[in-house]
Coordinates of N, CA and C in Angstrom, one line a residue:
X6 N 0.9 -1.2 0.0 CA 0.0 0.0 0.0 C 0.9 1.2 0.0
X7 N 0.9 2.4 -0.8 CA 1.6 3.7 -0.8 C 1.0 4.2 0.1
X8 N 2.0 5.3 0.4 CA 2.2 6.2 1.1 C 0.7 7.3 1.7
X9 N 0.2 7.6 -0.1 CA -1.3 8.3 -0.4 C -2.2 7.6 0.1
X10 N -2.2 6.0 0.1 CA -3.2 5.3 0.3 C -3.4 5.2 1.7
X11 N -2.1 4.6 2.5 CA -2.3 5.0 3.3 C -3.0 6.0 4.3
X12 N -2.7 7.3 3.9 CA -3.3 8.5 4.5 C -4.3 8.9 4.4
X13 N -4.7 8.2 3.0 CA -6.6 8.3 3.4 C -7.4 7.3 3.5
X14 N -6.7 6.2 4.1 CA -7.4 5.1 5.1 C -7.4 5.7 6.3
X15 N -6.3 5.9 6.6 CA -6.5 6.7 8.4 C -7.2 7.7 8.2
X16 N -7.4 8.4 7.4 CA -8.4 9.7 7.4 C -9.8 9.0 7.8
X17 N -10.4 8.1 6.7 CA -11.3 7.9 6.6 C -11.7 7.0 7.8
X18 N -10.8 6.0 8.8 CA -10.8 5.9 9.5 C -11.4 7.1 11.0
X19 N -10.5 7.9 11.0 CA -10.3 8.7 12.0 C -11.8 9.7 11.9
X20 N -12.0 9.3 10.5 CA -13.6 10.3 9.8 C -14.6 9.8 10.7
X21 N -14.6 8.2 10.6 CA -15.8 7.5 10.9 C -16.0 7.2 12.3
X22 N -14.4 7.2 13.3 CA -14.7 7.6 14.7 C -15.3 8.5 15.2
X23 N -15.2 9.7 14.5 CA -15.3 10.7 15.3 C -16.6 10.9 14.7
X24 N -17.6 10.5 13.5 CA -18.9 10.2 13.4 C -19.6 9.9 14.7
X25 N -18.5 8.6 14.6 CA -19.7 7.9 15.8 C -19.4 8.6 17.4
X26 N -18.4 8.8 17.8 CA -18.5 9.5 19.1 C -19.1 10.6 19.0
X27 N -19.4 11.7 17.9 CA -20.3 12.7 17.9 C -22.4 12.1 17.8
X28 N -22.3 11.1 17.0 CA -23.5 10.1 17.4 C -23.6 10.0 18.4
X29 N -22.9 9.6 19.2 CA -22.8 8.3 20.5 C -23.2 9.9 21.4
X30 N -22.7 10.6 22.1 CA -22.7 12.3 22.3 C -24.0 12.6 22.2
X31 N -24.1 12.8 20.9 CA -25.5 13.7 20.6 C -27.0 12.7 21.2
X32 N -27.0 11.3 21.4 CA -27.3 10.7 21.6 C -28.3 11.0 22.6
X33 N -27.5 10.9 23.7 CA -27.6 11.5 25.3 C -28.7 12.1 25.3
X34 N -29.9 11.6 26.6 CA -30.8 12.6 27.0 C -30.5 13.6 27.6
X35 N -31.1 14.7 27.4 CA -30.8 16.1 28.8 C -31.3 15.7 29.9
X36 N -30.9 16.1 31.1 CA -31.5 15.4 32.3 C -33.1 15.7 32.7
X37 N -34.0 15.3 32.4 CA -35.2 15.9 32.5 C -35.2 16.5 33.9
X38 N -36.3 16.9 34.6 CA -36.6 17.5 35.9 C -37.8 16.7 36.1
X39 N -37.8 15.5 37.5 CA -38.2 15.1 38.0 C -39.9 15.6 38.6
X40 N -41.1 15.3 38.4 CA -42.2 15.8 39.0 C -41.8 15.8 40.6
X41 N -42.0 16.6 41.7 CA -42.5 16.5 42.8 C -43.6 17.1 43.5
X42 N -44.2 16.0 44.3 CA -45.4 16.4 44.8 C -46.1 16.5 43.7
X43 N -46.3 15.7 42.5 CA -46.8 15.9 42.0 C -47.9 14.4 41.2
X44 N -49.6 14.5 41.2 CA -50.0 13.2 40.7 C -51.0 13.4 39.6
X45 N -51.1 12.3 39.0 CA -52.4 12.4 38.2 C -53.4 11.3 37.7
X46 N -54.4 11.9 38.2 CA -55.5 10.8 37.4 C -56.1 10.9 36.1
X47 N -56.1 9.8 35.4 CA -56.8 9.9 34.2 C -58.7 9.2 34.9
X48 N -59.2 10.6 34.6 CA -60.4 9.9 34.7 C -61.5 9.6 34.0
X49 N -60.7 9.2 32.7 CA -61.6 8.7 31.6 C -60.7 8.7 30.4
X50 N -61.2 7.6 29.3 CA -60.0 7.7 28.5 C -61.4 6.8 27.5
X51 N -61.3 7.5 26.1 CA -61.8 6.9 25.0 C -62.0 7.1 23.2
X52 N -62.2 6.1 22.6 CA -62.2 5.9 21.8 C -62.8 7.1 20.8
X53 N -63.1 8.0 20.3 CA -63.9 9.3 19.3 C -64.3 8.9 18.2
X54 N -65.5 8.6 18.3 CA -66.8 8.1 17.8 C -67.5 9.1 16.8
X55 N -67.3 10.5 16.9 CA -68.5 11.1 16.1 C -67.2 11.7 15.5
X56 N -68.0 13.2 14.5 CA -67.0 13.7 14.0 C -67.7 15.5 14.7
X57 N -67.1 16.3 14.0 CA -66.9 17.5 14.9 C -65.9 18.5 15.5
X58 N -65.7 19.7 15.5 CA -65.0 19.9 16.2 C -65.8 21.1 17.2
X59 N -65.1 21.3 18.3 CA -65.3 22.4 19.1 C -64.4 24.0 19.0
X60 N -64.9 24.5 19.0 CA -64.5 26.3 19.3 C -64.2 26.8 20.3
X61 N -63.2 27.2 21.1 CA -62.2 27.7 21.8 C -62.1 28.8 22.1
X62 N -62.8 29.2 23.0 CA -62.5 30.6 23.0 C -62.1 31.2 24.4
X63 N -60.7 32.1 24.3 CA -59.9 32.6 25.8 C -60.8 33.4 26.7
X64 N -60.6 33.2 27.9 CA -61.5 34.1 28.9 C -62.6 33.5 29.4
X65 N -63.1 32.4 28.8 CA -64.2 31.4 29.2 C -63.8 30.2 30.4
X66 N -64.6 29.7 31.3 CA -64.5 27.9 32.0 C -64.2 27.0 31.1
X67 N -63.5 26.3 31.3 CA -63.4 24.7 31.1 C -63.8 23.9 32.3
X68 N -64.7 23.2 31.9 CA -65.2 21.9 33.6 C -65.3 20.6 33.1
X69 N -65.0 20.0 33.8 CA -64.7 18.5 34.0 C -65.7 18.3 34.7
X70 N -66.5 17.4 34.4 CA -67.7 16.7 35.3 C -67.8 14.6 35.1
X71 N -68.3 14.6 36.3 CA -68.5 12.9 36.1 C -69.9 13.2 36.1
X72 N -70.7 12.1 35.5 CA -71.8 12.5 35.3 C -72.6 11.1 35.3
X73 N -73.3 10.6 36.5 CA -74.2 9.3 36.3 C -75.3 9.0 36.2
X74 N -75.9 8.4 35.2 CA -77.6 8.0 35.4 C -78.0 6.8 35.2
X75 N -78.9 6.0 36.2 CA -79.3 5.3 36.1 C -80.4 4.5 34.8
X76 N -80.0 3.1 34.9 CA -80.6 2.5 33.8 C -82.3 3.4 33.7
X77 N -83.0 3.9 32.4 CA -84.0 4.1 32.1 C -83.8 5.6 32.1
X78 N -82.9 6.8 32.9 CA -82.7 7.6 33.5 C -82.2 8.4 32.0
X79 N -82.7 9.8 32.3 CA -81.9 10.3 30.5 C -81.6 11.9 31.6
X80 N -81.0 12.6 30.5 CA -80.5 13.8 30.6 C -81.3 15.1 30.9
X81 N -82.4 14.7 30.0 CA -83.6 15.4 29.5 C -82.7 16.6 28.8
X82 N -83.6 17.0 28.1 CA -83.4 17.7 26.5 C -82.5 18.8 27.2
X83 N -81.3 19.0 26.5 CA -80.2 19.9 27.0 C -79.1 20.4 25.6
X84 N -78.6 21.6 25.8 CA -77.6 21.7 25.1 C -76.2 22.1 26.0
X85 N -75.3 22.9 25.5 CA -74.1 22.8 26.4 C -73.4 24.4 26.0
X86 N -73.5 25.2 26.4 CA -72.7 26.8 25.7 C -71.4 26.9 25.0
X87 N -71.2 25.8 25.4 CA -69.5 25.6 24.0 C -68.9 24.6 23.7
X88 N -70.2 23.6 23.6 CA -70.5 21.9 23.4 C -69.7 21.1 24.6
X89 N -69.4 20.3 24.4 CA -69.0 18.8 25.4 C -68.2 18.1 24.4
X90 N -67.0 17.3 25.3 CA -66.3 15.9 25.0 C -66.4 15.0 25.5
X91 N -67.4 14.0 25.8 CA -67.9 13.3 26.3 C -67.3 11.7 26.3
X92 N -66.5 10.8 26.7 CA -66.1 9.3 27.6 C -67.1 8.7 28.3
X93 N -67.4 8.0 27.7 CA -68.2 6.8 28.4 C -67.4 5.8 29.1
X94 N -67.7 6.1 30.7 CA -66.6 5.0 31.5 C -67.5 3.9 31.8
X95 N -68.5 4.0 31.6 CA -69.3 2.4 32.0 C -70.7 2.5 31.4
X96 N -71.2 1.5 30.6 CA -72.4 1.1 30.5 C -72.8 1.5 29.3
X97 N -73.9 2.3 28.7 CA -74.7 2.6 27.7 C -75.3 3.5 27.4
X98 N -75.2 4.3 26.7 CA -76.3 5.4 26.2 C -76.7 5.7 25.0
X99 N -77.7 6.4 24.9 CA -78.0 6.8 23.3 C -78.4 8.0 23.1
X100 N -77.6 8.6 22.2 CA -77.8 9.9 22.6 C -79.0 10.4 21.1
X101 N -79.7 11.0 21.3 CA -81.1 11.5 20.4 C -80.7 13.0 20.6
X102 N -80.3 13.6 19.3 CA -80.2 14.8 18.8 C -81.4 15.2 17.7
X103 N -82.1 16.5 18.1 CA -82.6 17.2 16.8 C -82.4 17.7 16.1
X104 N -82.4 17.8 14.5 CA -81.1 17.9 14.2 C -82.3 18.6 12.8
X105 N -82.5 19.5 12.9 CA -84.0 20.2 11.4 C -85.6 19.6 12.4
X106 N -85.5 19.1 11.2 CA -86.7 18.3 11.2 C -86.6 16.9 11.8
X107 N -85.8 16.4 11.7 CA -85.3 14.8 12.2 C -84.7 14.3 13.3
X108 N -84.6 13.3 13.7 CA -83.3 13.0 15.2 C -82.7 12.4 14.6
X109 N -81.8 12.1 14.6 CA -80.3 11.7 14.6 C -80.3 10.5 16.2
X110 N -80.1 8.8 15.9 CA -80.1 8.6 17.0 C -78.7 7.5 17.1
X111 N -77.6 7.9 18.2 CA -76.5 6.8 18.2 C -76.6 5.9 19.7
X112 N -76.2 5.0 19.6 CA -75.6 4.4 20.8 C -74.5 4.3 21.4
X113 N -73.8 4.6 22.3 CA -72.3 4.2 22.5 C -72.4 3.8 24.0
X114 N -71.2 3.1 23.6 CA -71.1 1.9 24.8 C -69.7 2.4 25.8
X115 N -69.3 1.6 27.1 CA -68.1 2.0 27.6 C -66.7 1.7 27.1
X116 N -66.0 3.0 26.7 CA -64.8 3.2 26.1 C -65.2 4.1 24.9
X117 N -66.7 4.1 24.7 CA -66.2 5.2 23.5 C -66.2 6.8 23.6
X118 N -66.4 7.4 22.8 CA -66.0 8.9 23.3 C -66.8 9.6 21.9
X119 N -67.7 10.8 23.0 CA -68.1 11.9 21.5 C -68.5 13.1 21.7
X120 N -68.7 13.8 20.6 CA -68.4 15.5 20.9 C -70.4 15.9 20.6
X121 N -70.5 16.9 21.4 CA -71.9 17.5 21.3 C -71.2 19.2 20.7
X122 N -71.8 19.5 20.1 CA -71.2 20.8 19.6 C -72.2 22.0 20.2
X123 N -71.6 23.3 20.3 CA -72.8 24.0 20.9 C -74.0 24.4 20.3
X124 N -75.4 24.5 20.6 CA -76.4 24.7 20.0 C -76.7 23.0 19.9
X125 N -76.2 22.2 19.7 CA -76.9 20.8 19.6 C -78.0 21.0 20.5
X126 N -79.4 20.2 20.3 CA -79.9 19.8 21.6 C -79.8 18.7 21.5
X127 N -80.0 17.8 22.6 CA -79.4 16.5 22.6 C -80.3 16.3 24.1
X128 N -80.6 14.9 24.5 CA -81.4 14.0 25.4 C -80.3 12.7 25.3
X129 N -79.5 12.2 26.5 CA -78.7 11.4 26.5 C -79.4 10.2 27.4
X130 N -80.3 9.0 27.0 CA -80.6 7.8 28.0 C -80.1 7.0 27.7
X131 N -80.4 6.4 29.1 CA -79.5 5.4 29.7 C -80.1 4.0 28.9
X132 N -80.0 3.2 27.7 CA -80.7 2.4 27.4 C -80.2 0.8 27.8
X133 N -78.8 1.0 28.8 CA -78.7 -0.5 29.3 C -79.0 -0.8 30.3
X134 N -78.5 -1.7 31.1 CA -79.1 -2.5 32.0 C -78.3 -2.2 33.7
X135 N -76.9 -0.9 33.0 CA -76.0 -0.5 34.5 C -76.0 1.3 34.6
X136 N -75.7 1.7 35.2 CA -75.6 3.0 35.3 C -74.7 2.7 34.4
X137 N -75.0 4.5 33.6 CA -74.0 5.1 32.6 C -73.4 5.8 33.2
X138 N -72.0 6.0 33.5 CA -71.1 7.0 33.6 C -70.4 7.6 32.6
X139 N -70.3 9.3 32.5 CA -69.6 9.6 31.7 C -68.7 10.5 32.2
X140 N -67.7 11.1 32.0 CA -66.3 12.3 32.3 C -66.9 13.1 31.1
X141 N -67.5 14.4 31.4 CA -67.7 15.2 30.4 C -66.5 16.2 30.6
X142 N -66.1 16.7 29.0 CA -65.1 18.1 29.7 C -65.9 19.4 29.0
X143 N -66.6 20.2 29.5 CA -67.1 21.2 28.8 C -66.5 22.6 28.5
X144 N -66.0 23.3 27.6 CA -65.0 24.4 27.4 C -66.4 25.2 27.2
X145 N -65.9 26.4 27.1 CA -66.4 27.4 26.8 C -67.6 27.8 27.6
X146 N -67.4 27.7 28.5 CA -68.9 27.5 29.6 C -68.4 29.4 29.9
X147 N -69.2 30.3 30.4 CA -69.4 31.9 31.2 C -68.9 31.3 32.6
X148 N -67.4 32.2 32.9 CA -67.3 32.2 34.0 C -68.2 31.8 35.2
X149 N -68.0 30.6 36.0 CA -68.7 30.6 37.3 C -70.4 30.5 36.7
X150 N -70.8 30.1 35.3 CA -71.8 30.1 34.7 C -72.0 28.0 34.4
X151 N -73.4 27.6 34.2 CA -73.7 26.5 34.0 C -72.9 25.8 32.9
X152 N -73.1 24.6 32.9 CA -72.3 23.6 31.8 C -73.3 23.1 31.0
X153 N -74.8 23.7 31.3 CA -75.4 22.9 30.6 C -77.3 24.4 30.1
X154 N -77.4 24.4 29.4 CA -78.8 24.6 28.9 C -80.4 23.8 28.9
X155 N -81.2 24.4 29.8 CA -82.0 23.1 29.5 C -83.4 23.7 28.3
X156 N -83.3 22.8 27.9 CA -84.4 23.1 26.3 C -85.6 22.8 26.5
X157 N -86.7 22.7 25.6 CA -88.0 22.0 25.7 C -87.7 21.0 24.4
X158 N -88.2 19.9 25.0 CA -88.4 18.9 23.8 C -88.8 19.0 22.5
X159 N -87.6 19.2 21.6 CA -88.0 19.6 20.1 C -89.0 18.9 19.4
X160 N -90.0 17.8 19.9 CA -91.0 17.0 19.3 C -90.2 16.1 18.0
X161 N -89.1 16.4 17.4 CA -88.5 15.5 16.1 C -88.0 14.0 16.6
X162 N -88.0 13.6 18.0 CA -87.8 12.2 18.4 C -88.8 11.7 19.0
X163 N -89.7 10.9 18.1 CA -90.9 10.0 18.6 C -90.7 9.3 19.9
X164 N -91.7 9.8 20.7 CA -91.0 8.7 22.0 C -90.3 9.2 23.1
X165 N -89.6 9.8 23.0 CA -88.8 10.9 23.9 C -89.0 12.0 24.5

């Protein structure tokens, strides 16, 4: 091997060390900063079932509610001032929206998850056999103001 050849094996050499100890290096986590005193519960977690979004607006509540009704047991006709995200942690419901002239009717079961938009009216019963629980998180609620609107029954759901 010459002299030339040589020197650019050890280059290329000397290239591909200092690759990897600059890898090896960069690698490295920063040290994060440990929580103290600090815990959290997840108190509801699920699957997003409808489609939808919600509107956000600064200066307003955000509230977290658990919310339970007994089998046969409904909501009665309600809307929400800056809709709801709604988890279902146990059992069954069906939620009947009026939606024109028509209702709109879903079921969801525990684990799934769905959004009421504001202005919806909506009647959420209990159509299984356990208490429904849900974790609602309502945004946009008037300071120190309700989470919820109550309506008169739009007559578009036979039965309800």
């Amino acid at each position: 091997m010459n002299r030339q050849m040589r020197r650019v094996l050890r280059w290329a050499v000397l290239t591909t060390g200092l690759v990897g100890l600059f890898v090896a290096v960069s690698a490295v986590p920063g040290a994060a900063t440990p929580p103290v005193g600090f815990t959290s519960e997840i108190l509801g977690r699920g699957t997003y079932m409808s489609h939808g979004t919600l509107p956000l607006t600064q200066g307003l509540d955000v509230v977290v509610s658990r919310i339970t009704v007994v089998p046969g047991g409904s909501s009665g006709w309600h809307s929400h001032p800056g809709g709801a995200i709604a988890i279902l942690q146990q059992g069954q419901l069906t939620l009947y929206e009026s939606v024109g002239n028509h209702c709109d009717v879903t079921t969801y079961t525990a684990g799934q998850t769905f959004v009421e938009r504001p202005g919806d009216v909506v009647n959420a019963v209990n159509t299984g056999s356990t208490d429904f629980v849900v974790i609602a998180t309502f945004p946009g609620v008037p300071v120190g103001g309700s989470t919820r609107i109550d309506q008169p029954n739009p007559g578009t759901c036979p039965g309800i």
